[in-house]
Coordinates of C-alpha atoms in Angstrom, one line a residue:
Chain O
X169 CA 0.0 0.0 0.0
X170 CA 1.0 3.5 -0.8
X171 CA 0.1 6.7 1.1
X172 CA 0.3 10.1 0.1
X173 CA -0.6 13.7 1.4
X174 CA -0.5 17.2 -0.2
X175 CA -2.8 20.0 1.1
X176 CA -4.9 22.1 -1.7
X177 CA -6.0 26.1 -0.7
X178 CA -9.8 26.5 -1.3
X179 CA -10.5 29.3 -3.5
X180 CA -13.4 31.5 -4.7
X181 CA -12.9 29.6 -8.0
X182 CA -14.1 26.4 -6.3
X183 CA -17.0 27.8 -4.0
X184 CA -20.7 28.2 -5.2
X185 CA -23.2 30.0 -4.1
X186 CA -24.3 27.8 -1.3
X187 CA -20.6 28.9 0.3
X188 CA -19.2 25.3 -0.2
X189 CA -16.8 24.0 -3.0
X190 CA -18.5 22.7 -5.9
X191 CA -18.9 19.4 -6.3
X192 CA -17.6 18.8 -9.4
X193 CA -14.5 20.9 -8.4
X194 CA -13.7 17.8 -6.2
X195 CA -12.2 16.1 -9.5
X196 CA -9.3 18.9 -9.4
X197 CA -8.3 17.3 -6.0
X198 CA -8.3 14.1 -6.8
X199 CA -6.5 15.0 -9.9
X200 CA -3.8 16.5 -7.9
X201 CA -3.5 14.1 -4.7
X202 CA -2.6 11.2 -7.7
X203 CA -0.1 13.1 -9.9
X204 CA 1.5 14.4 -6.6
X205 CA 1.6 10.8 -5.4
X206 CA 3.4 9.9 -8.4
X207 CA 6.0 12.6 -8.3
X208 CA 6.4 12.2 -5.2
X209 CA 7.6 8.4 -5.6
X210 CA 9.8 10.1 -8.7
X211 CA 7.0 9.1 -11.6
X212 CA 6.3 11.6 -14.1
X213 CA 2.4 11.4 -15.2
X214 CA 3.6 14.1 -17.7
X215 CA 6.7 12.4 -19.0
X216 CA 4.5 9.1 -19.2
X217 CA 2.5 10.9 -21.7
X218 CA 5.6 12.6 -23.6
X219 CA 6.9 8.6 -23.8
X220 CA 3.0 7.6 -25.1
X221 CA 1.1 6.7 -22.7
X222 CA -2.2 8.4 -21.2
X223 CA -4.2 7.5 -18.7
X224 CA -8.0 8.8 -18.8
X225 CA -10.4 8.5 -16.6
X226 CA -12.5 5.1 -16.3
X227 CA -14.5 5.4 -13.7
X228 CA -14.9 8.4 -10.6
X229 CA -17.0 8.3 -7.1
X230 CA -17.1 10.8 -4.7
X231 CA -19.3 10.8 -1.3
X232 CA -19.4 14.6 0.1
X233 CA -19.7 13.8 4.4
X234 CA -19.0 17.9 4.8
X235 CA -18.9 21.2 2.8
X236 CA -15.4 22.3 2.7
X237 CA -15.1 26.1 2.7
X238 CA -13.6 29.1 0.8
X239 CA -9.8 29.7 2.2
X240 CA -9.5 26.2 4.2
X241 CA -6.3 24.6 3.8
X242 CA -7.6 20.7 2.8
X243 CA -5.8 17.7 3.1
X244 CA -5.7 15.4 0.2
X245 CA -4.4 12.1 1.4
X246 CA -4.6 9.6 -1.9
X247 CA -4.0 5.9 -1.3
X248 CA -3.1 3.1 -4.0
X249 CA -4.5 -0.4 -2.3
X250 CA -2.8 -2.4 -4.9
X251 CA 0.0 -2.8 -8.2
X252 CA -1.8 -1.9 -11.5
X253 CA -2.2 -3.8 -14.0
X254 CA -5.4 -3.0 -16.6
X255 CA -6.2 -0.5 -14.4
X256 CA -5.4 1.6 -11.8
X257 CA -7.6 2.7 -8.7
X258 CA -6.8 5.6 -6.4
X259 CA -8.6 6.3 -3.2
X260 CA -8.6 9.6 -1.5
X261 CA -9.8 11.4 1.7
X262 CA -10.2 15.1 1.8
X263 CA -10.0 16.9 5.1
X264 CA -10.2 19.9 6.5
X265 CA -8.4 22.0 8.9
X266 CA -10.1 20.5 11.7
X267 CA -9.0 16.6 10.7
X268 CA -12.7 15.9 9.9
X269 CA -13.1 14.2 6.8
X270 CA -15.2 16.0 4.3
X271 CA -15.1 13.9 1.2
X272 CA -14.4 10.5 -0.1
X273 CA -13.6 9.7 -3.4
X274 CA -12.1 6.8 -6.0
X275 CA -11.0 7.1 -9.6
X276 CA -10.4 4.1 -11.7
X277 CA -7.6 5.1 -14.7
X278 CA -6.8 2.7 -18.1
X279 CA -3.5 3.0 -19.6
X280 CA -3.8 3.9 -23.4
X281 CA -1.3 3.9 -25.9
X282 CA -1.5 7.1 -27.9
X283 CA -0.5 5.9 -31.1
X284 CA -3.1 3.0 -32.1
X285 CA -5.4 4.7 -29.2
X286 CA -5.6 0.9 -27.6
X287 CA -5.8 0.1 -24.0
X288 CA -2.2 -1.5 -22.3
X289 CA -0.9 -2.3 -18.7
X290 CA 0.8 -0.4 -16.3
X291 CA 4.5 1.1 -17.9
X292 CA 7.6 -1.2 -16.2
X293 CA 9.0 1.9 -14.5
X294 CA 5.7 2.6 -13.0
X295 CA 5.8 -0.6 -11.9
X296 CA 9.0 -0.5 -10.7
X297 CA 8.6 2.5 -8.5
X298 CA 5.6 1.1 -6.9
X299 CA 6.7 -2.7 -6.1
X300 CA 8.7 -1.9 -2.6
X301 CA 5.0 -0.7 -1.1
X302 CA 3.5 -3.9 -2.0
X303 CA 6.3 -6.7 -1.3
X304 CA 5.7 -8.8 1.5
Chain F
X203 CA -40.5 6.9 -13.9
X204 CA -39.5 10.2 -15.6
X205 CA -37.2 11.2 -18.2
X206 CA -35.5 14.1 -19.7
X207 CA -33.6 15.5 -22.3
X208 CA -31.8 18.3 -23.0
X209 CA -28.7 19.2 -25.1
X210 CA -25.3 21.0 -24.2
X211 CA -22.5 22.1 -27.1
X212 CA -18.8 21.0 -25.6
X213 CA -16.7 23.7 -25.2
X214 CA -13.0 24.7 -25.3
X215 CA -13.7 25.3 -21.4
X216 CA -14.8 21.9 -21.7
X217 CA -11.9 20.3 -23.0
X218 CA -8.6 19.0 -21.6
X219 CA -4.9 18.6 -23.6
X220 CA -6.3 15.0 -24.1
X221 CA -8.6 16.4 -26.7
X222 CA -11.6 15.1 -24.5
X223 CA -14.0 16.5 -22.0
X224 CA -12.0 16.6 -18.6
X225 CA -13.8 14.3 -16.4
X226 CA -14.4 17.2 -13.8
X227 CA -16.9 18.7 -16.3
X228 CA -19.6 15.9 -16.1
X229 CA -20.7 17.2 -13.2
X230 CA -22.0 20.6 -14.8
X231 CA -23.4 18.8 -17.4
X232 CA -25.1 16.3 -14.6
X233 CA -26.3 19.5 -12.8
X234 CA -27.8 20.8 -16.2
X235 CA -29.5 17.5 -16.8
X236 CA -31.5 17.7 -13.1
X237 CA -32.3 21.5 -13.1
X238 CA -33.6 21.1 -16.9
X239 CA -35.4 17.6 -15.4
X240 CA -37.4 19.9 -12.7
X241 CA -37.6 22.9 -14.7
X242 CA -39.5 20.7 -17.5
X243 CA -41.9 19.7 -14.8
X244 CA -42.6 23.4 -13.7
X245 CA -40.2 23.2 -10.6
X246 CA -37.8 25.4 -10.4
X247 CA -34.4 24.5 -8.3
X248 CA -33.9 28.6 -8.0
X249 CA -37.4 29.3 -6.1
X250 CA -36.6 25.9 -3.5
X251 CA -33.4 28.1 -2.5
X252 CA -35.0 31.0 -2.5
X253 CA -38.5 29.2 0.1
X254 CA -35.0 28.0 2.3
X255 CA -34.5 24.5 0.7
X256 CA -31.4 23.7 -1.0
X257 CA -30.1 20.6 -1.9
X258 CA -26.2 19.4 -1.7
X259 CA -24.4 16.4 -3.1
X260 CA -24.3 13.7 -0.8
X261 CA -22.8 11.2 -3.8
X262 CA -22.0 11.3 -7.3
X263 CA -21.0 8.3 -9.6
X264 CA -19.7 8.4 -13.2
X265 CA -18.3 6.1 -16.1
X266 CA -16.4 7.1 -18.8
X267 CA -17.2 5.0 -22.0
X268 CA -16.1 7.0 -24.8
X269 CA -14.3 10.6 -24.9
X270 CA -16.7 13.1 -25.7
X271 CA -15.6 16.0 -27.8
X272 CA -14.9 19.7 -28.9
X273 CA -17.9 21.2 -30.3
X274 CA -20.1 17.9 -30.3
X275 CA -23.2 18.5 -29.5
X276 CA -24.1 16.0 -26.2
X277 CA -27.7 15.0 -25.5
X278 CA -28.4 14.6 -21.7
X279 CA -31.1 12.0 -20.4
X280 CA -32.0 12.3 -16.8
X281 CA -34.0 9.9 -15.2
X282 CA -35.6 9.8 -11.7
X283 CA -36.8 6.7 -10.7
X284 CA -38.4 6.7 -7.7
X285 CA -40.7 10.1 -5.8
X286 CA -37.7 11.3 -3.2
X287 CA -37.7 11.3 0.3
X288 CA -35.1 12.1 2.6
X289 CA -32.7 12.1 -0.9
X290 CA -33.4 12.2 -4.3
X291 CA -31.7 10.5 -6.9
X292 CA -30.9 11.6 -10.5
X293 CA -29.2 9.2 -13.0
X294 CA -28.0 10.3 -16.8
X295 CA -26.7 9.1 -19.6
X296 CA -24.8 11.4 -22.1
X297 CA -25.1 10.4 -25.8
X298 CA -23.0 11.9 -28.8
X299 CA -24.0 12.9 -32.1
X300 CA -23.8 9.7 -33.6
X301 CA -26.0 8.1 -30.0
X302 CA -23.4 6.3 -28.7
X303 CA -23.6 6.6 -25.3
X304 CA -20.0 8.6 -23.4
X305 CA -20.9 8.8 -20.1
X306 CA -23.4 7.4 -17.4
X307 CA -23.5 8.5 -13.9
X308 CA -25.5 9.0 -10.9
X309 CA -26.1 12.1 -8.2
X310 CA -27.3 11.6 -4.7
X311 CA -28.6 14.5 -3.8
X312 CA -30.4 15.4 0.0
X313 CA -32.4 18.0 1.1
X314 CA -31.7 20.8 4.0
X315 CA -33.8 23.5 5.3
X316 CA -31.3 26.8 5.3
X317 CA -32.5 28.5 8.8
X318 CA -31.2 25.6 10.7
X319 CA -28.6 23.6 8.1
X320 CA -30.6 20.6 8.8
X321 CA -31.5 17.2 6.7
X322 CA -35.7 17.8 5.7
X323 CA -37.8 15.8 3.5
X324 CA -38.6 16.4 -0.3
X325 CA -40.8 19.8 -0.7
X326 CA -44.3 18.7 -1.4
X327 CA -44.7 20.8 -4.3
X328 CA -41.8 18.9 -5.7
X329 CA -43.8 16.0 -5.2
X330 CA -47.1 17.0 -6.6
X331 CA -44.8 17.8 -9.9
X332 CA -43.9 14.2 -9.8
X333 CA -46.6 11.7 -8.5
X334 CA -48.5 11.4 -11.4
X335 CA -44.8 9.7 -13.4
X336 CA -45.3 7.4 -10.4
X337 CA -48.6 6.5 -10.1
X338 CA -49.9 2.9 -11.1
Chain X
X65 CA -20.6 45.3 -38.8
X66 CA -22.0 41.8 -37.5
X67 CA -24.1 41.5 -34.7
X68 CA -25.4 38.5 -33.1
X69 CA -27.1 36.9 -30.0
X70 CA -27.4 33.8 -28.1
X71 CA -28.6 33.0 -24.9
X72 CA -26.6 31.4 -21.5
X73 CA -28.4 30.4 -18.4
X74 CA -26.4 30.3 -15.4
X75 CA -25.5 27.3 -13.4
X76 CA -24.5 26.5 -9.9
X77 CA -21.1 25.6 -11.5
X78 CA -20.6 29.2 -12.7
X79 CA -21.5 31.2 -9.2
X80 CA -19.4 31.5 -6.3
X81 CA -19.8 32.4 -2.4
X82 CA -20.3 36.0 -3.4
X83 CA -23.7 34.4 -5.4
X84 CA -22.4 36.0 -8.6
X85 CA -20.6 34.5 -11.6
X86 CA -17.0 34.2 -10.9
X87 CA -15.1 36.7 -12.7
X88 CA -13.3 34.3 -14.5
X89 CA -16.3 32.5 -16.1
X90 CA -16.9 35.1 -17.9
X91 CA -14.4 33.8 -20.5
X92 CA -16.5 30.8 -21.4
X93 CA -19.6 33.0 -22.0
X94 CA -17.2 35.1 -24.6
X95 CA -16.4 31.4 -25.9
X96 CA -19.5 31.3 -26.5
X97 CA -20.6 34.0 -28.0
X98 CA -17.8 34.0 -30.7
X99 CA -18.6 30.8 -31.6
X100 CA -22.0 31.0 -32.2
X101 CA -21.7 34.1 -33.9
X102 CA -19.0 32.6 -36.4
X103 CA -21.8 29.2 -37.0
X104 CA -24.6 31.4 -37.4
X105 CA -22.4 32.8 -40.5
X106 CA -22.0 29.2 -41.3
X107 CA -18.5 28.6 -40.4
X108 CA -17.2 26.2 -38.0
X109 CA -14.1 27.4 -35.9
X110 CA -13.7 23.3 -35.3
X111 CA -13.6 22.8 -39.3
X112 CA -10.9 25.5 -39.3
X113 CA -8.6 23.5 -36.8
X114 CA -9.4 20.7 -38.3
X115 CA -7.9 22.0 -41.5
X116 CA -4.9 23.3 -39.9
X117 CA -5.4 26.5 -38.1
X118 CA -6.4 27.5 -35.1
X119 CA -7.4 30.8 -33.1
X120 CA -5.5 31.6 -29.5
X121 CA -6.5 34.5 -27.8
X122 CA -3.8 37.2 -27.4
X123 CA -5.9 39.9 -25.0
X124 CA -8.7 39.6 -23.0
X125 CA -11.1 42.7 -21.3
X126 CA -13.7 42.6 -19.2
X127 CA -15.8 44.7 -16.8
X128 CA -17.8 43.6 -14.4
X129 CA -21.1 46.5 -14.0
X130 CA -23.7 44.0 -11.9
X131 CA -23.5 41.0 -10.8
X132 CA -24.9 37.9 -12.6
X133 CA -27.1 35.3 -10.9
X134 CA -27.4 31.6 -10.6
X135 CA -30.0 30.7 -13.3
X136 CA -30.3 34.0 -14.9
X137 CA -30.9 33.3 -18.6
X138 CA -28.1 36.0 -20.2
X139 CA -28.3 37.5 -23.2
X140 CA -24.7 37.4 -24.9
X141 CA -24.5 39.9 -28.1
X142 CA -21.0 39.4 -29.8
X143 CA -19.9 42.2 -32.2
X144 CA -16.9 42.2 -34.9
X145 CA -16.6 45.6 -35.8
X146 CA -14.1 45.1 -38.4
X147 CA -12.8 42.2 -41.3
X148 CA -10.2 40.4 -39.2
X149 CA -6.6 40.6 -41.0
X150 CA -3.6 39.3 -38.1
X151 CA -6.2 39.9 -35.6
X152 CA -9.8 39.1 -35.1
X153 CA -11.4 41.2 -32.2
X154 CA -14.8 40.4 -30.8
X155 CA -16.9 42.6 -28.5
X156 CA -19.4 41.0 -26.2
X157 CA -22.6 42.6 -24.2
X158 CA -23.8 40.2 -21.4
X159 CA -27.1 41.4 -20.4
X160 CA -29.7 39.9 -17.7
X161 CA -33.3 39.0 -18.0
X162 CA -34.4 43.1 -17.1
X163 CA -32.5 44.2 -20.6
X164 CA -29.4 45.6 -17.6
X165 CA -26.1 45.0 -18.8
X166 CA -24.1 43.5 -16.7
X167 CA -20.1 42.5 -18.7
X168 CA -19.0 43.8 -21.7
X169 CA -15.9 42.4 -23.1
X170 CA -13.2 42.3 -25.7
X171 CA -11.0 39.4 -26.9
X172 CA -8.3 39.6 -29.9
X173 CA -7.5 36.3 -31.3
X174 CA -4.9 35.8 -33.5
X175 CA -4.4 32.8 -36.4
X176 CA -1.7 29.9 -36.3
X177 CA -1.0 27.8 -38.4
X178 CA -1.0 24.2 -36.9
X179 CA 1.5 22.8 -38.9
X180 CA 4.8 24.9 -37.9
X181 CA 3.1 26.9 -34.9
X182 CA 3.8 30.3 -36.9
X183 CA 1.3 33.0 -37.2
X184 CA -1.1 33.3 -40.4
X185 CA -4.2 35.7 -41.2
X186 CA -7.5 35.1 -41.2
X187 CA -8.6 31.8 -43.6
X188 CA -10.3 33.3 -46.7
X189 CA -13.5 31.2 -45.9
X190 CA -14.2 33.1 -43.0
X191 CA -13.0 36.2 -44.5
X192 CA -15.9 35.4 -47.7
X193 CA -18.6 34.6 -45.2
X194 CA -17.9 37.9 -43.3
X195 CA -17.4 40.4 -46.0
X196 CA -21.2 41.0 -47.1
X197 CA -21.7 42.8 -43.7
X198 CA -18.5 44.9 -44.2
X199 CA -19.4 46.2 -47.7
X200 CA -20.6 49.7 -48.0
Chain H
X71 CA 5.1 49.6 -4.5
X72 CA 4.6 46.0 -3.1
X73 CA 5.9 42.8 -4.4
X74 CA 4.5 38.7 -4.1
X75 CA 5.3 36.0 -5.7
X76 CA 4.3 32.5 -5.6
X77 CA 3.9 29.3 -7.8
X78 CA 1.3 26.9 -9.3
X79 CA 1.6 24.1 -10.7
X80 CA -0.8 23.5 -14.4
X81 CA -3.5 20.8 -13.7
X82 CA -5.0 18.7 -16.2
X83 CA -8.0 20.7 -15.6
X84 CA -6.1 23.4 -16.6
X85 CA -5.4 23.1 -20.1
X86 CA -7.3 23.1 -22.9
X87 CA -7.8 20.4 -26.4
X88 CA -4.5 23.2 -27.9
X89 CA -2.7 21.8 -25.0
X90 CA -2.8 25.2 -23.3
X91 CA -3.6 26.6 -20.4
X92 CA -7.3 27.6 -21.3
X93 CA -7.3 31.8 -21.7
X94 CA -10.3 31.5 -18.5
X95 CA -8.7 30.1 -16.2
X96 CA -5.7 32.5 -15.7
X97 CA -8.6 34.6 -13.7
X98 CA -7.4 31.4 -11.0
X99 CA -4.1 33.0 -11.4
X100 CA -4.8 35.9 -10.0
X101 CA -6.7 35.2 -7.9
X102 CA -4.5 33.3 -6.0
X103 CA -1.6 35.8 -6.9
X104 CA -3.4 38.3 -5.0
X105 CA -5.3 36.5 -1.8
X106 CA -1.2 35.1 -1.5
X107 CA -0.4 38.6 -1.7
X108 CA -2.5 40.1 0.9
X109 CA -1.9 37.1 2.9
X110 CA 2.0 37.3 3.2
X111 CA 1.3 41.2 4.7
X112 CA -0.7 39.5 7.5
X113 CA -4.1 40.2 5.7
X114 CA -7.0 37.8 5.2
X115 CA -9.6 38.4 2.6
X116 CA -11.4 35.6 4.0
X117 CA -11.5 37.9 7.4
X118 CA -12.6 40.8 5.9
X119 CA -15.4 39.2 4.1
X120 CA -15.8 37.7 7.6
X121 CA -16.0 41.6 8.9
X122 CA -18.7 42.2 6.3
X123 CA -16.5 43.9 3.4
X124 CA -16.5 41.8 -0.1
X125 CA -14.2 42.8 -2.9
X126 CA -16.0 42.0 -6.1
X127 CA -14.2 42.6 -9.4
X128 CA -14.4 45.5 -11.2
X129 CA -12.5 45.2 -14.4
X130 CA -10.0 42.3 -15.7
X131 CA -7.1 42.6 -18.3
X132 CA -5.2 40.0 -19.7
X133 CA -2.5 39.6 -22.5
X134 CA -1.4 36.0 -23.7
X135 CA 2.2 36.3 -24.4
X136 CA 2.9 32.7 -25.1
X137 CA 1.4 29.6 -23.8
X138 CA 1.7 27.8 -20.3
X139 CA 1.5 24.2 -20.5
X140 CA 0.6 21.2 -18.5
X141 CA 2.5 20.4 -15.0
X142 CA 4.9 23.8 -15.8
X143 CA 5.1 25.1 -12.2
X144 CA 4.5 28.8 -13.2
X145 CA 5.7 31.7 -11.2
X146 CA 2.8 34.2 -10.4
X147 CA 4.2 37.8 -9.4
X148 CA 1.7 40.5 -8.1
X149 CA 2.4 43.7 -7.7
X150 CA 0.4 46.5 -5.5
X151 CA 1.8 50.0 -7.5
X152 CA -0.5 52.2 -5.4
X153 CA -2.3 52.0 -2.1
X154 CA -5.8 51.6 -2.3
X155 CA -8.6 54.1 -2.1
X156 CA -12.2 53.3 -4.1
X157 CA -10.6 51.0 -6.0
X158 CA -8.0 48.3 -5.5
X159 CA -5.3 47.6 -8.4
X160 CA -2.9 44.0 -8.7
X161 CA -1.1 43.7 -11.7
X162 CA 0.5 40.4 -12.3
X163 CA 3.4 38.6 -14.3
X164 CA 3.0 34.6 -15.0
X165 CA 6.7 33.1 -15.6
X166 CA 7.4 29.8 -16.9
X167 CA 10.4 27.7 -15.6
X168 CA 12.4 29.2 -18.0
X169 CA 11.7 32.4 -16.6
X170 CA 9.9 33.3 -19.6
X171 CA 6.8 35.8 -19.3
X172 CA 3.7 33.8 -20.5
X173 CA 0.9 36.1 -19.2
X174 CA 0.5 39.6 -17.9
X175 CA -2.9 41.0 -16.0
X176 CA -4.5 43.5 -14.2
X177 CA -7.5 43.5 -12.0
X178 CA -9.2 46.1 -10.2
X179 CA -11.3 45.6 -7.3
X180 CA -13.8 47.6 -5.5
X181 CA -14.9 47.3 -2.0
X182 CA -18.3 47.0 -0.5
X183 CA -20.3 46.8 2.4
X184 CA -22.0 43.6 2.8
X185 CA -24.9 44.9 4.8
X186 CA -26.1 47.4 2.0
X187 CA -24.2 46.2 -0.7
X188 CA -22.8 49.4 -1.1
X189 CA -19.5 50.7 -2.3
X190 CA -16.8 51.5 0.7
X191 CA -13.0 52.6 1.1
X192 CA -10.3 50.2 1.8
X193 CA -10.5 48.9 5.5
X194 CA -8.4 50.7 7.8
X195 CA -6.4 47.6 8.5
X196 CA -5.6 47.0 4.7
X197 CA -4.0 50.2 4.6
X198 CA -2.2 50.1 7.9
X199 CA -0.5 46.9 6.5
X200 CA 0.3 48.5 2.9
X201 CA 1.9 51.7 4.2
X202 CA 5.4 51.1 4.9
X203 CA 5.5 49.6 1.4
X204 CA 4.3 53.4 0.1
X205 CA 6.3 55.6 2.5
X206 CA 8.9 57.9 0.9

């Protein structure tokens, strides 16, 4: 298993009018808690692409426990439960200044090769970065 | 059981450097989809606010089937499938030009009176818009 | 001159804590206005990338008079005052559902061509479909 | 004169089907160029909305000097030329890594009273933090 945490600054950009961050701004997050996750273990998602491979979005789910508020410092922490293979499935917990978790949320990524546009597996040196968090 | 549909043009907002919709954006077009839903039924989301009702997301649920692109223009079908109670639940299902189907998903949605920020029931005006899809 | 109009109704996704549009949304309702304004003349700004050339925006201008609301149906009027050479420069009136105008706005775009990334002028299709409203 | 500067880092969500950074969401930018400003003085704009004065957004410039592209980590630098009065002015400067100039802004801000929605002066405690930055 692989942890990671980063903290994300609420901004006007992300409220609506009900004072709370939008809920579809909650995909920015997650975006960030899983690139930063992969930097931070030294994987580039943008050099992945540069080398040809791209990894959209399969599935997303998000439950929303608490509003999270204009100017709160959030916590993303984003956990990967297991090696890719097909796929690859981050988890992530938002929380607020207070510790209280305010949102859940899971996105399921493919691996596609940009030139034929065909799903593949996980890249070796992905792989390779991740395999000490998951050996016995 | 009732269904909607409405349209929405992708837009260079809309887009990522993928070429495709960013996954975020579903959720406007989700939000379109219900709002269009009521307003076709002669319930207006804005006038709830304004009588002290609103309704946040409590969960949201999407799949990514096929990118959907620059300048297509979408065609959102909302369904409600059961009168709400203490939640209400709105599914879609995004088609392309060619009705291929891009996207499904799924909003939870609850409601809460404003004076107190407390869970309430459905509006009964909201329901007298939608018994008579859910009558035998 | 051409002149043309198009409607935007505002969404949750577009307001922020203030309860106005965010200042920066305004960009996708120029979007849209320019677009529309160029299809309603019959030409696609998607066709023209696809054949090689597309428009960034060099400037952008806004002020801000009133505030917009969530679910306000907008008026957007788009104006090009001149043939575009280099530069194409669209002005945009965003008025609410009382006839008040509450943006206007100014965005110069300018052509590249796809293939080396170097600036062009304006694609003589566009140029044909604009010039009967420029003639004296 | 007063002087910020800070960094962000180009989100998928970010960029646009050119492979930009889409011309809207530079508004973000600035945003966060200029709450990061006020905050490094010692001053919350989230407190002062708390103390009933908002700052909506009077008028925005922008000029697109070359583009900003995914996962750059962009330099935003704000400056305050003037202290405020009616109106509050933040001109900005977005670098690339290479120290390249990619965007410059300007917004102006006016202030107002929440509890009549009228327009105000900069709060005495704005300025007190500004003046040694405008003494001769």
């Amino acid at each position: 298993m692989f942890i990671h945490t980063t903290t994300y600054r609420v901004r006007y950009a992300d409220t609506d009018q009900m004072g709370y961050v939008y809920y579809g701004n909650y995909a920015r997050l997650y975006e960030i808690g899983r690139v930063e996750a992969l930097r931070s273990l030294g994987f580039s998602y943008k050099e992945m692409e540069v080398s040809g491979v791209m990894m959209p979005v399969y599935e997303n789910k998000s439950r929303f426990i608490a509003p999270a508020f204009y100017d709160e410092l959030l916590t993303i922490k984003t956990t990967i439960q297991a090696l890719p293979a097909a796929r690859m499935v981050f988890y992530y917990e938002i929380l607020n200044g207070s510790e209280k978790n305010v949102n859940i949320g899971e996105t399921t990524l493919v691996f596609v090769k940009m030139e034929n546009n065909r799903l593949t597996t996980a890249p070796k040196d992905l792989l390779a970065k991740l395999c000490p968090y998951f050996e016995k």
